[in-house]
């Protein structure tokens, strides 16, 4: 789930914890912007034996929006078949979603900085959230984080 009660500290971050294994999580943090066309932020993945961070993921205003992807998943809280996916324009952050019986959404968060560079690296973790309220809270928290506006 996202950080407790949608908590946002002074640094404005969002943490998603796996409902099944709380030591698995994703954090969006260190948001900054150079201009009105983009938002830059870091993504950190954590799991037992894994810590990975991409320091500068870029969300462009003309690009497909992570928030819209998450809100579409919220709207389909009763489920869907197959896998849905989203990625940044630079392909350094990818999110894949599957629906599991019992009303849970598995989100696989994959980071791969410099995907075109030789010798690059990648990492991923999967978080499981309740399709209803937990997904709705996540979508709202990510929207707040990316826009920099407090609710």
Short mmCIF file of N, CA, C and O in Angstrom, two decimals, residues 11-144:
data_model
loop_
_atom_site.label_atom_id
_atom_site.label_comp_id
_atom_site.label_asym_id
_atom_site.label_seq_id
_atom_site.Cartn_x
_atom_site.Cartn_y
_atom_site.Cartn_z
N UNK A 11 9.83 16.03 1.78
CA UNK A 11 10.50 15.70 0.53
C UNK A 11 9.52 15.22 -0.52
O UNK A 11 9.92 14.96 -1.64
N UNK A 12 8.25 15.07 -0.17
CA UNK A 12 7.21 14.59 -1.07
C UNK A 12 7.62 13.27 -1.70
O UNK A 12 8.29 13.24 -2.72
N UNK A 13 7.22 12.20 -1.09
CA UNK A 13 7.51 10.88 -1.62
C UNK A 13 6.27 10.00 -1.52
O UNK A 13 5.35 10.29 -0.77
N UNK A 14 6.26 8.94 -2.31
CA UNK A 14 5.20 7.94 -2.27
C UNK A 14 5.88 6.59 -2.15
O UNK A 14 6.78 6.28 -2.94
N UNK A 15 5.45 5.80 -1.18
CA UNK A 15 5.99 4.45 -1.02
C UNK A 15 4.87 3.44 -1.19
O UNK A 15 3.81 3.58 -0.58
N UNK A 16 5.12 2.45 -2.02
CA UNK A 16 4.18 1.37 -2.26
C UNK A 16 4.79 0.12 -1.63
O UNK A 16 5.91 -0.25 -1.96
N UNK A 17 4.06 -0.51 -0.73
CA UNK A 17 4.52 -1.74 -0.09
C UNK A 17 3.63 -2.89 -0.53
O UNK A 17 2.41 -2.76 -0.59
N UNK A 18 4.26 -4.02 -0.79
CA UNK A 18 3.53 -5.21 -1.17
C UNK A 18 2.68 -5.69 0.00
O UNK A 18 3.18 -5.81 1.12
N UNK A 19 1.42 -5.97 -0.26
CA UNK A 19 0.53 -6.45 0.78
C UNK A 19 0.98 -7.82 1.28
O UNK A 19 0.84 -8.13 2.45
N UNK A 20 1.51 -8.66 0.39
CA UNK A 20 1.93 -10.02 0.77
C UNK A 20 3.26 -10.03 1.52
O UNK A 20 3.44 -10.84 2.43
N UNK A 21 4.19 -9.18 1.11
CA UNK A 21 5.53 -9.15 1.71
C UNK A 21 5.93 -7.70 1.89
O UNK A 21 6.35 -7.04 0.95
N UNK A 22 5.81 -7.18 3.11
CA UNK A 22 6.02 -5.76 3.35
C UNK A 22 7.46 -5.31 3.13
O UNK A 22 7.72 -4.11 3.00
N UNK A 23 8.40 -6.24 3.03
CA UNK A 23 9.79 -5.85 2.76
C UNK A 23 10.03 -5.57 1.28
O UNK A 23 11.10 -5.12 0.89
N UNK A 24 9.02 -5.80 0.45
CA UNK A 24 9.10 -5.49 -0.98
C UNK A 24 8.37 -4.17 -1.20
O UNK A 24 7.22 -4.01 -0.78
N UNK A 25 9.04 -3.23 -1.85
CA UNK A 25 8.41 -1.94 -2.06
C UNK A 25 9.07 -1.10 -3.12
O UNK A 25 10.15 -1.41 -3.62
N UNK A 26 8.38 -0.02 -3.44
CA UNK A 26 8.82 0.96 -4.43
C UNK A 26 8.61 2.33 -3.83
O UNK A 26 7.57 2.58 -3.22
N UNK A 27 9.58 3.23 -4.01
CA UNK A 27 9.43 4.60 -3.54
C UNK A 27 9.70 5.57 -4.68
O UNK A 27 10.69 5.43 -5.40
N UNK A 28 8.80 6.52 -4.84
CA UNK A 28 8.99 7.65 -5.75
C UNK A 28 9.44 8.81 -4.86
O UNK A 28 8.75 9.13 -3.88
N UNK A 29 10.55 9.45 -5.18
CA UNK A 29 11.06 10.51 -4.32
C UNK A 29 11.92 11.50 -5.12
O UNK A 29 12.12 11.32 -6.31
N UNK A 30 12.41 12.52 -4.41
CA UNK A 30 13.34 13.50 -4.97
C UNK A 30 12.84 14.13 -6.27
O UNK A 30 13.55 14.25 -7.25
N UNK A 31 11.59 14.56 -6.24
CA UNK A 31 10.96 15.19 -7.40
C UNK A 31 11.54 16.58 -7.62
O UNK A 31 11.72 17.34 -6.69
N UNK A 32 11.83 16.90 -8.90
CA UNK A 32 12.23 18.26 -9.25
C UNK A 32 11.85 18.52 -10.70
O UNK A 32 11.51 17.61 -11.45
N UNK A 33 11.89 19.79 -11.08
CA UNK A 33 11.51 20.16 -12.44
C UNK A 33 12.35 21.33 -12.91
O UNK A 33 12.62 22.26 -12.15
N UNK A 34 12.78 21.25 -14.16
CA UNK A 34 13.54 22.34 -14.76
C UNK A 34 12.61 23.33 -15.47
O UNK A 34 12.94 24.49 -15.64
N UNK A 35 11.48 22.84 -15.94
CA UNK A 35 10.57 23.66 -16.74
C UNK A 35 9.15 23.11 -16.61
O UNK A 35 8.92 22.14 -15.91
N UNK A 36 8.22 23.71 -17.32
CA UNK A 36 6.82 23.29 -17.24
C UNK A 36 6.53 22.05 -18.08
O UNK A 36 5.43 21.51 -18.02
N UNK A 37 7.51 21.58 -18.86
CA UNK A 37 7.29 20.46 -19.76
C UNK A 37 7.58 19.09 -19.17
O UNK A 37 7.24 18.07 -19.76
N UNK A 38 8.25 19.06 -18.01
CA UNK A 38 8.65 17.75 -17.48
C UNK A 38 8.77 17.77 -15.97
O UNK A 38 8.92 18.82 -15.35
N UNK A 39 8.71 16.56 -15.41
CA UNK A 39 8.96 16.34 -14.00
C UNK A 39 10.01 15.24 -13.92
O UNK A 39 9.92 14.23 -14.62
N UNK A 40 11.00 15.44 -13.07
CA UNK A 40 12.07 14.46 -12.88
C UNK A 40 11.93 13.92 -11.46
O UNK A 40 11.61 14.66 -10.53
N UNK A 41 12.20 12.63 -11.30
CA UNK A 41 12.10 12.03 -9.97
C UNK A 41 12.94 10.77 -9.91
O UNK A 41 13.35 10.22 -10.95
N UNK A 42 13.19 10.30 -8.71
CA UNK A 42 13.92 9.05 -8.49
C UNK A 42 12.93 7.94 -8.18
O UNK A 42 11.87 8.19 -7.60
N UNK A 43 13.31 6.71 -8.55
CA UNK A 43 12.53 5.53 -8.21
C UNK A 43 13.47 4.55 -7.53
O UNK A 43 14.53 4.24 -8.05
N UNK A 44 13.04 4.09 -6.34
CA UNK A 44 13.83 3.12 -5.59
C UNK A 44 13.03 1.83 -5.45
O UNK A 44 11.85 1.87 -5.10
N UNK A 45 13.67 0.71 -5.73
CA UNK A 45 13.06 -0.61 -5.55
C UNK A 45 13.75 -1.29 -4.38
O UNK A 45 14.97 -1.19 -4.24
N UNK A 46 12.97 -2.00 -3.55
CA UNK A 46 13.53 -2.74 -2.42
C UNK A 46 12.87 -4.11 -2.32
O UNK A 46 11.65 -4.24 -2.50
N UNK A 47 13.69 -5.08 -2.02
CA UNK A 47 13.24 -6.45 -1.73
C UNK A 47 14.37 -7.11 -0.95
O UNK A 47 15.50 -6.59 -0.96
N UNK A 48 14.10 -8.21 -0.28
CA UNK A 48 15.20 -8.87 0.43
C UNK A 48 16.38 -9.14 -0.52
O UNK A 48 16.21 -9.78 -1.55
N UNK A 49 17.53 -8.59 -0.19
CA UNK A 49 18.72 -8.76 -1.01
C UNK A 49 18.83 -7.83 -2.19
O UNK A 49 19.76 -7.93 -2.99
N UNK A 50 17.88 -6.89 -2.34
CA UNK A 50 17.90 -5.98 -3.50
C UNK A 50 17.59 -4.56 -3.07
O UNK A 50 16.62 -4.31 -2.36
N UNK A 51 18.41 -3.64 -3.51
CA UNK A 51 18.13 -2.22 -3.45
C UNK A 51 18.59 -1.65 -4.78
O UNK A 51 19.76 -1.82 -5.15
N UNK A 52 17.69 -1.01 -5.51
CA UNK A 52 18.04 -0.42 -6.80
C UNK A 52 17.41 0.96 -6.88
O UNK A 52 16.30 1.17 -6.40
N UNK A 53 18.13 1.88 -7.49
CA UNK A 53 17.63 3.26 -7.61
C UNK A 53 18.00 3.83 -8.96
O UNK A 53 19.14 3.69 -9.42
N UNK A 54 17.02 4.47 -9.58
CA UNK A 54 17.25 5.27 -10.78
C UNK A 54 17.03 6.71 -10.35
O UNK A 54 15.96 7.06 -9.85
N UNK A 55 18.05 7.53 -10.51
CA UNK A 55 18.01 8.89 -9.98
C UNK A 55 17.18 9.87 -10.79
O UNK A 55 16.72 10.86 -10.24
N UNK A 56 17.01 9.63 -12.07
CA UNK A 56 16.31 10.63 -12.87
C UNK A 56 15.40 10.02 -13.92
O UNK A 56 15.74 9.89 -15.07
N UNK A 57 14.22 9.65 -13.47
CA UNK A 57 13.16 9.24 -14.38
C UNK A 57 12.47 10.54 -14.81
O UNK A 57 12.28 11.45 -14.00
N UNK A 58 12.10 10.63 -16.06
CA UNK A 58 11.49 11.86 -16.57
C UNK A 58 10.07 11.59 -17.05
O UNK A 58 9.83 10.67 -17.82
N UNK A 59 9.15 12.39 -16.56
CA UNK A 59 7.76 12.37 -17.03
C UNK A 59 7.53 13.65 -17.83
O UNK A 59 7.65 14.74 -17.29
N UNK A 60 7.24 13.49 -19.10
CA UNK A 60 6.97 14.64 -19.98
C UNK A 60 5.48 14.90 -20.00
O UNK A 60 4.68 13.96 -19.99
N UNK A 61 5.08 16.15 -20.09
CA UNK A 61 3.65 16.47 -20.08
C UNK A 61 2.93 15.92 -21.30
O UNK A 61 1.75 15.63 -21.25
N UNK A 62 3.63 15.74 -22.41
CA UNK A 62 3.01 15.22 -23.62
C UNK A 62 3.08 13.71 -23.69
O UNK A 62 2.56 13.08 -24.60
N UNK A 63 3.71 13.06 -22.72
CA UNK A 63 3.88 11.62 -22.69
C UNK A 63 2.67 10.97 -22.04
O UNK A 63 1.88 11.61 -21.38
N UNK A 64 2.53 9.66 -22.23
CA UNK A 64 1.46 8.95 -21.52
C UNK A 64 1.74 9.05 -20.02
O UNK A 64 2.88 9.00 -19.59
N UNK A 65 0.69 9.16 -19.26
CA UNK A 65 0.80 9.49 -17.85
C UNK A 65 0.65 8.24 -16.98
O UNK A 65 -0.30 7.47 -17.15
N UNK A 66 1.56 8.04 -16.04
CA UNK A 66 1.47 6.93 -15.09
C UNK A 66 0.18 7.01 -14.30
O UNK A 66 -0.47 6.00 -14.04
N UNK A 67 -0.21 8.21 -13.92
CA UNK A 67 -1.44 8.38 -13.14
C UNK A 67 -2.65 7.87 -13.92
O UNK A 67 -3.50 7.16 -13.37
N UNK A 68 -2.73 8.20 -15.20
CA UNK A 68 -3.86 7.74 -16.02
C UNK A 68 -3.87 6.21 -16.11
O UNK A 68 -4.94 5.58 -16.05
N UNK A 69 -2.70 5.60 -16.24
CA UNK A 69 -2.60 4.14 -16.27
C UNK A 69 -3.14 3.55 -14.97
O UNK A 69 -3.95 2.61 -14.99
N UNK A 70 -2.70 4.09 -13.84
CA UNK A 70 -3.16 3.58 -12.55
C UNK A 70 -4.67 3.81 -12.36
O UNK A 70 -5.38 2.95 -11.84
N UNK A 71 -5.16 4.96 -12.79
CA UNK A 71 -6.60 5.25 -12.67
C UNK A 71 -7.43 4.31 -13.53
O UNK A 71 -8.54 3.93 -13.14
N UNK A 72 -6.92 3.91 -14.69
CA UNK A 72 -7.62 2.93 -15.52
C UNK A 72 -7.70 1.58 -14.79
O UNK A 72 -8.71 0.88 -14.87
N UNK A 73 -6.63 1.21 -14.08
CA UNK A 73 -6.66 -0.03 -13.30
C UNK A 73 -7.68 0.07 -12.18
O UNK A 73 -8.40 -0.90 -11.90
N UNK A 74 -7.77 1.23 -11.55
CA UNK A 74 -8.75 1.44 -10.48
C UNK A 74 -10.16 1.29 -11.03
O UNK A 74 -11.02 0.65 -10.42
N UNK A 75 -10.42 1.86 -12.21
CA UNK A 75 -11.75 1.79 -12.81
C UNK A 75 -12.15 0.34 -13.12
O UNK A 75 -13.34 0.02 -13.12
N UNK A 76 -11.17 -0.52 -13.37
CA UNK A 76 -11.44 -1.93 -13.67
C UNK A 76 -11.21 -2.82 -12.45
O UNK A 76 -10.68 -3.92 -12.56
N UNK A 77 -11.63 -2.34 -11.29
CA UNK A 77 -11.38 -3.04 -10.03
C UNK A 77 -11.98 -4.45 -9.98
O UNK A 77 -11.59 -5.25 -9.15
N UNK A 78 -12.89 -4.75 -10.88
CA UNK A 78 -13.47 -6.10 -10.90
C UNK A 78 -12.63 -7.08 -11.70
O UNK A 78 -12.93 -8.27 -11.73
N UNK A 79 -11.58 -6.57 -12.33
CA UNK A 79 -10.65 -7.47 -13.00
C UNK A 79 -10.57 -7.31 -14.50
O UNK A 79 -11.41 -6.67 -15.12
N UNK A 80 -9.55 -7.94 -15.07
CA UNK A 80 -9.32 -7.96 -16.51
C UNK A 80 -8.49 -9.19 -16.81
O UNK A 80 -7.91 -9.81 -15.93
N UNK A 81 -8.43 -9.52 -18.09
CA UNK A 81 -7.63 -10.65 -18.53
C UNK A 81 -6.29 -10.17 -19.05
O UNK A 81 -6.20 -9.07 -19.63
N UNK A 82 -5.27 -10.96 -18.86
CA UNK A 82 -3.96 -10.66 -19.42
C UNK A 82 -3.20 -9.61 -18.62
O UNK A 82 -3.53 -9.30 -17.48
N UNK A 83 -2.19 -9.08 -19.27
CA UNK A 83 -1.30 -8.10 -18.64
C UNK A 83 -1.47 -6.74 -19.31
O UNK A 83 -1.61 -6.66 -20.53
N UNK A 84 -1.44 -5.70 -18.51
CA UNK A 84 -1.44 -4.32 -19.02
C UNK A 84 -0.11 -3.71 -18.65
O UNK A 84 0.45 -4.02 -17.60
N UNK A 85 0.39 -2.83 -19.49
CA UNK A 85 1.69 -2.23 -19.17
C UNK A 85 1.76 -0.77 -19.57
O UNK A 85 0.99 -0.29 -20.41
N UNK A 86 2.70 -0.09 -18.94
CA UNK A 86 2.97 1.33 -19.16
C UNK A 86 4.47 1.52 -19.04
O UNK A 86 5.15 0.79 -18.30
N UNK A 87 5.01 2.50 -19.76
CA UNK A 87 6.43 2.83 -19.62
C UNK A 87 6.66 4.30 -19.91
O UNK A 87 5.87 4.94 -20.61
N UNK A 88 7.75 4.81 -19.35
CA UNK A 88 8.13 6.19 -19.67
C UNK A 88 8.61 6.24 -21.11
O UNK A 88 8.95 5.21 -21.71
N UNK A 89 8.66 7.43 -21.66
CA UNK A 89 9.13 7.61 -23.02
C UNK A 89 10.56 7.07 -23.19
O UNK A 89 10.90 6.49 -24.21
N UNK A 90 11.39 7.24 -22.18
CA UNK A 90 12.77 6.77 -22.23
C UNK A 90 12.90 5.29 -21.89
O UNK A 90 14.01 4.75 -21.93
N UNK A 91 11.83 4.65 -21.50
CA UNK A 91 11.79 3.24 -21.13
C UNK A 91 12.65 2.88 -19.92
O UNK A 91 13.06 1.74 -19.76
N UNK A 92 12.92 3.86 -19.07
CA UNK A 92 13.71 3.57 -17.88
C UNK A 92 12.84 3.13 -16.70
O UNK A 92 13.35 2.61 -15.72
N UNK A 93 11.53 3.30 -16.81
CA UNK A 93 10.58 2.79 -15.82
C UNK A 93 9.43 2.14 -16.57
O UNK A 93 8.83 2.76 -17.47
N UNK A 94 9.14 0.90 -16.22
CA UNK A 94 8.03 0.16 -16.80
C UNK A 94 7.18 -0.41 -15.67
O UNK A 94 7.73 -0.86 -14.66
N UNK A 95 5.87 -0.37 -15.85
CA UNK A 95 4.96 -0.96 -14.87
C UNK A 95 4.04 -1.91 -15.62
O UNK A 95 3.42 -1.53 -16.62
N UNK A 96 3.98 -3.15 -15.15
CA UNK A 96 3.07 -4.15 -15.71
C UNK A 96 2.06 -4.52 -14.64
O UNK A 96 2.41 -4.61 -13.46
N UNK A 97 0.81 -4.75 -15.04
CA UNK A 97 -0.25 -5.06 -14.08
C UNK A 97 -0.99 -6.32 -14.50
O UNK A 97 -1.32 -6.48 -15.69
N UNK A 98 -1.26 -7.17 -13.52
CA UNK A 98 -2.09 -8.35 -13.73
C UNK A 98 -3.12 -8.39 -12.61
O UNK A 98 -2.90 -7.85 -11.52
N UNK A 99 -4.25 -9.02 -12.90
CA UNK A 99 -5.31 -9.15 -11.91
C UNK A 99 -5.34 -10.58 -11.42
O UNK A 99 -5.26 -11.52 -12.20
N UNK A 100 -5.43 -10.75 -10.10
CA UNK A 100 -5.45 -12.07 -9.48
C UNK A 100 -6.81 -12.27 -8.82
O UNK A 100 -7.39 -11.33 -8.28
N UNK A 101 -7.28 -13.51 -8.85
CA UNK A 101 -8.56 -13.80 -8.21
C UNK A 101 -8.52 -13.34 -6.75
O UNK A 101 -7.47 -13.32 -6.13
N UNK A 102 -9.66 -12.98 -6.25
CA UNK A 102 -9.74 -12.45 -4.89
C UNK A 102 -9.64 -10.94 -4.85
O UNK A 102 -9.69 -10.33 -3.79
N UNK A 103 -9.47 -10.30 -6.02
CA UNK A 103 -9.48 -8.84 -6.08
C UNK A 103 -8.16 -8.17 -5.81
O UNK A 103 -8.12 -7.12 -5.17
N UNK A 104 -7.05 -8.74 -6.30
CA UNK A 104 -5.73 -8.15 -6.08
C UNK A 104 -5.04 -7.85 -7.40
O UNK A 104 -5.20 -8.58 -8.39
N UNK A 105 -4.29 -6.77 -7.40
CA UNK A 105 -3.54 -6.34 -8.58
C UNK A 105 -2.06 -6.51 -8.29
O UNK A 105 -1.55 -6.01 -7.28
N UNK A 106 -1.37 -7.20 -9.19
CA UNK A 106 0.08 -7.33 -9.11
C UNK A 106 0.71 -6.30 -10.02
O UNK A 106 0.45 -6.29 -11.22
N UNK A 107 1.49 -5.41 -9.44
CA UNK A 107 2.20 -4.39 -10.21
C UNK A 107 3.69 -4.74 -10.20
O UNK A 107 4.31 -4.78 -9.14
N UNK A 108 4.24 -4.99 -11.38
CA UNK A 108 5.67 -5.26 -11.50
C UNK A 108 6.33 -3.97 -11.95
O UNK A 108 6.04 -3.46 -13.04
N UNK A 109 7.18 -3.44 -11.10
CA UNK A 109 7.89 -2.18 -11.32
C UNK A 109 9.29 -2.53 -11.79
O UNK A 109 10.04 -3.18 -11.05
N UNK A 110 9.65 -2.16 -13.00
CA UNK A 110 10.97 -2.47 -13.54
C UNK A 110 11.71 -1.18 -13.88
O UNK A 110 11.14 -0.28 -14.52
N UNK A 111 12.94 -1.08 -13.43
CA UNK A 111 13.78 0.06 -13.78
C UNK A 111 14.95 -0.44 -14.61
O UNK A 111 15.47 -1.53 -14.38
N UNK A 112 15.31 0.35 -15.58
CA UNK A 112 16.45 0.04 -16.43
C UNK A 112 17.02 1.36 -16.94
O UNK A 112 16.61 1.85 -18.00
N UNK A 113 17.93 1.95 -16.18
CA UNK A 113 18.50 3.22 -16.64
C UNK A 113 19.37 3.00 -17.87
O UNK A 113 19.97 1.94 -18.04
N UNK A 114 19.40 3.97 -18.71
CA UNK A 114 20.17 3.92 -19.95
C UNK A 114 19.91 2.63 -20.72
O UNK A 114 20.83 1.85 -20.97
N UNK A 115 18.66 2.36 -21.11
CA UNK A 115 18.33 1.07 -21.72
C UNK A 115 19.08 0.80 -23.03
O UNK A 115 19.22 -0.35 -23.42
N UNK A 116 19.58 1.83 -23.68
CA UNK A 116 20.31 1.63 -24.94
C UNK A 116 21.80 1.42 -24.73
O UNK A 116 22.51 1.06 -25.66
N UNK A 117 22.30 1.65 -23.51
CA UNK A 117 23.74 1.55 -23.26
C UNK A 117 24.19 0.11 -23.10
O UNK A 117 23.50 -0.71 -22.51
N UNK A 118 25.35 -0.19 -23.63
CA UNK A 118 25.94 -1.51 -23.44
C UNK A 118 26.32 -1.68 -21.98
O UNK A 118 26.78 -0.74 -21.34
N UNK A 119 26.11 -2.86 -21.44
CA UNK A 119 26.47 -3.10 -20.05
C UNK A 119 25.52 -2.48 -19.05
O UNK A 119 25.86 -2.35 -17.88
N UNK A 120 24.34 -2.09 -19.48
CA UNK A 120 23.36 -1.51 -18.57
C UNK A 120 22.84 -2.55 -17.60
O UNK A 120 23.18 -3.73 -17.67
N UNK A 121 22.00 -2.14 -16.70
CA UNK A 121 21.43 -3.05 -15.72
C UNK A 121 19.94 -2.80 -15.60
O UNK A 121 19.42 -1.78 -16.05
N UNK A 122 19.26 -3.73 -15.00
CA UNK A 122 17.84 -3.59 -14.75
C UNK A 122 17.46 -4.34 -13.48
O UNK A 122 18.19 -5.23 -13.05
N UNK A 123 16.35 -3.96 -12.89
CA UNK A 123 15.85 -4.62 -11.69
C UNK A 123 14.33 -4.47 -11.66
O UNK A 123 13.79 -3.52 -12.24
N UNK A 124 13.67 -5.40 -10.99
CA UNK A 124 12.22 -5.29 -10.86
C UNK A 124 11.75 -5.92 -9.55
O UNK A 124 12.42 -6.79 -9.00
N UNK A 125 10.62 -5.44 -9.08
CA UNK A 125 9.92 -6.01 -7.93
C UNK A 125 8.43 -6.02 -8.26
O UNK A 125 7.97 -5.23 -9.09
N UNK A 126 7.71 -6.90 -7.60
CA UNK A 126 6.26 -6.96 -7.78
C UNK A 126 5.57 -6.68 -6.46
O UNK A 126 5.91 -7.28 -5.44
N UNK A 127 4.65 -5.74 -6.49
CA UNK A 127 3.84 -5.42 -5.32
C UNK A 127 2.40 -5.87 -5.60
O UNK A 127 1.91 -5.70 -6.71
N UNK A 128 1.77 -6.46 -4.59
CA UNK A 128 0.37 -6.87 -4.69
C UNK A 128 -0.46 -5.94 -3.83
O UNK A 128 -0.14 -5.72 -2.67
N UNK A 129 -1.51 -5.36 -4.45
CA UNK A 129 -2.39 -4.43 -3.75
C UNK A 129 -3.84 -4.84 -3.96
O UNK A 129 -4.19 -5.46 -4.98
N UNK A 130 -4.69 -4.44 -3.03
CA UNK A 130 -6.12 -4.63 -3.17
C UNK A 130 -6.60 -3.80 -4.36
O UNK A 130 -6.24 -2.62 -4.50
N UNK A 131 -7.42 -4.40 -5.22
CA UNK A 131 -7.86 -3.72 -6.44
C UNK A 131 -8.68 -2.46 -6.16
O UNK A 131 -8.66 -1.53 -6.97
N UNK A 132 -9.36 -2.37 -5.06
CA UNK A 132 -10.22 -1.23 -4.77
C UNK A 132 -9.51 -0.07 -4.13
O UNK A 132 -8.84 0.74 -4.78
N UNK A 133 -9.65 0.02 -2.81
CA UNK A 133 -9.18 1.19 -2.07
C UNK A 133 -7.67 1.40 -2.14
O UNK A 133 -7.19 2.53 -2.28
N UNK A 134 -6.88 0.33 -2.03
CA UNK A 134 -5.43 0.50 -2.08
C UNK A 134 -4.97 1.03 -3.44
O UNK A 134 -4.10 1.90 -3.51
N UNK A 135 -5.55 0.53 -4.51
CA UNK A 135 -5.18 1.04 -5.84
C UNK A 135 -5.64 2.49 -6.02
O UNK A 135 -4.93 3.29 -6.61
N UNK A 136 -6.82 2.82 -5.51
CA UNK A 136 -7.32 4.20 -5.62
C UNK A 136 -6.41 5.16 -4.86
O UNK A 136 -6.10 6.26 -5.34
N UNK A 137 -5.97 4.75 -3.67
CA UNK A 137 -5.07 5.58 -2.88
C UNK A 137 -3.73 5.74 -3.60
O UNK A 137 -3.17 6.85 -3.65
N UNK A 138 -3.22 4.65 -4.17
CA UNK A 138 -1.96 4.73 -4.92
C UNK A 138 -2.08 5.71 -6.08
O UNK A 138 -1.22 6.57 -6.26
N UNK A 139 -3.14 5.61 -6.87
CA UNK A 139 -3.31 6.51 -8.01
C UNK A 139 -3.37 7.97 -7.56
O UNK A 139 -2.74 8.84 -8.17
N UNK A 140 -4.10 8.25 -6.49
CA UNK A 140 -4.20 9.62 -5.97
C UNK A 140 -2.85 10.11 -5.46
O UNK A 140 -2.46 11.26 -5.71
N UNK A 141 -2.13 9.25 -4.74
CA UNK A 141 -0.82 9.65 -4.21
C UNK A 141 0.19 9.91 -5.32
O UNK A 141 0.98 10.85 -5.26
N UNK A 142 0.17 9.08 -6.37
CA UNK A 142 1.09 9.29 -7.50
C UNK A 142 0.73 10.58 -8.23
O UNK A 142 1.61 11.35 -8.60
N UNK A 143 -0.55 10.85 -8.41
CA UNK A 143 -0.97 12.11 -9.04
C UNK A 143 -0.44 13.30 -8.24
O UNK A 143 0.13 14.24 -8.78
N UNK A 144 -0.63 13.27 -6.92
CA UNK A 144 -0.15 14.36 -6.06
C UNK A 144 1.36 14.51 -6.17
O UNK A 144 1.88 15.62 -6.28
#
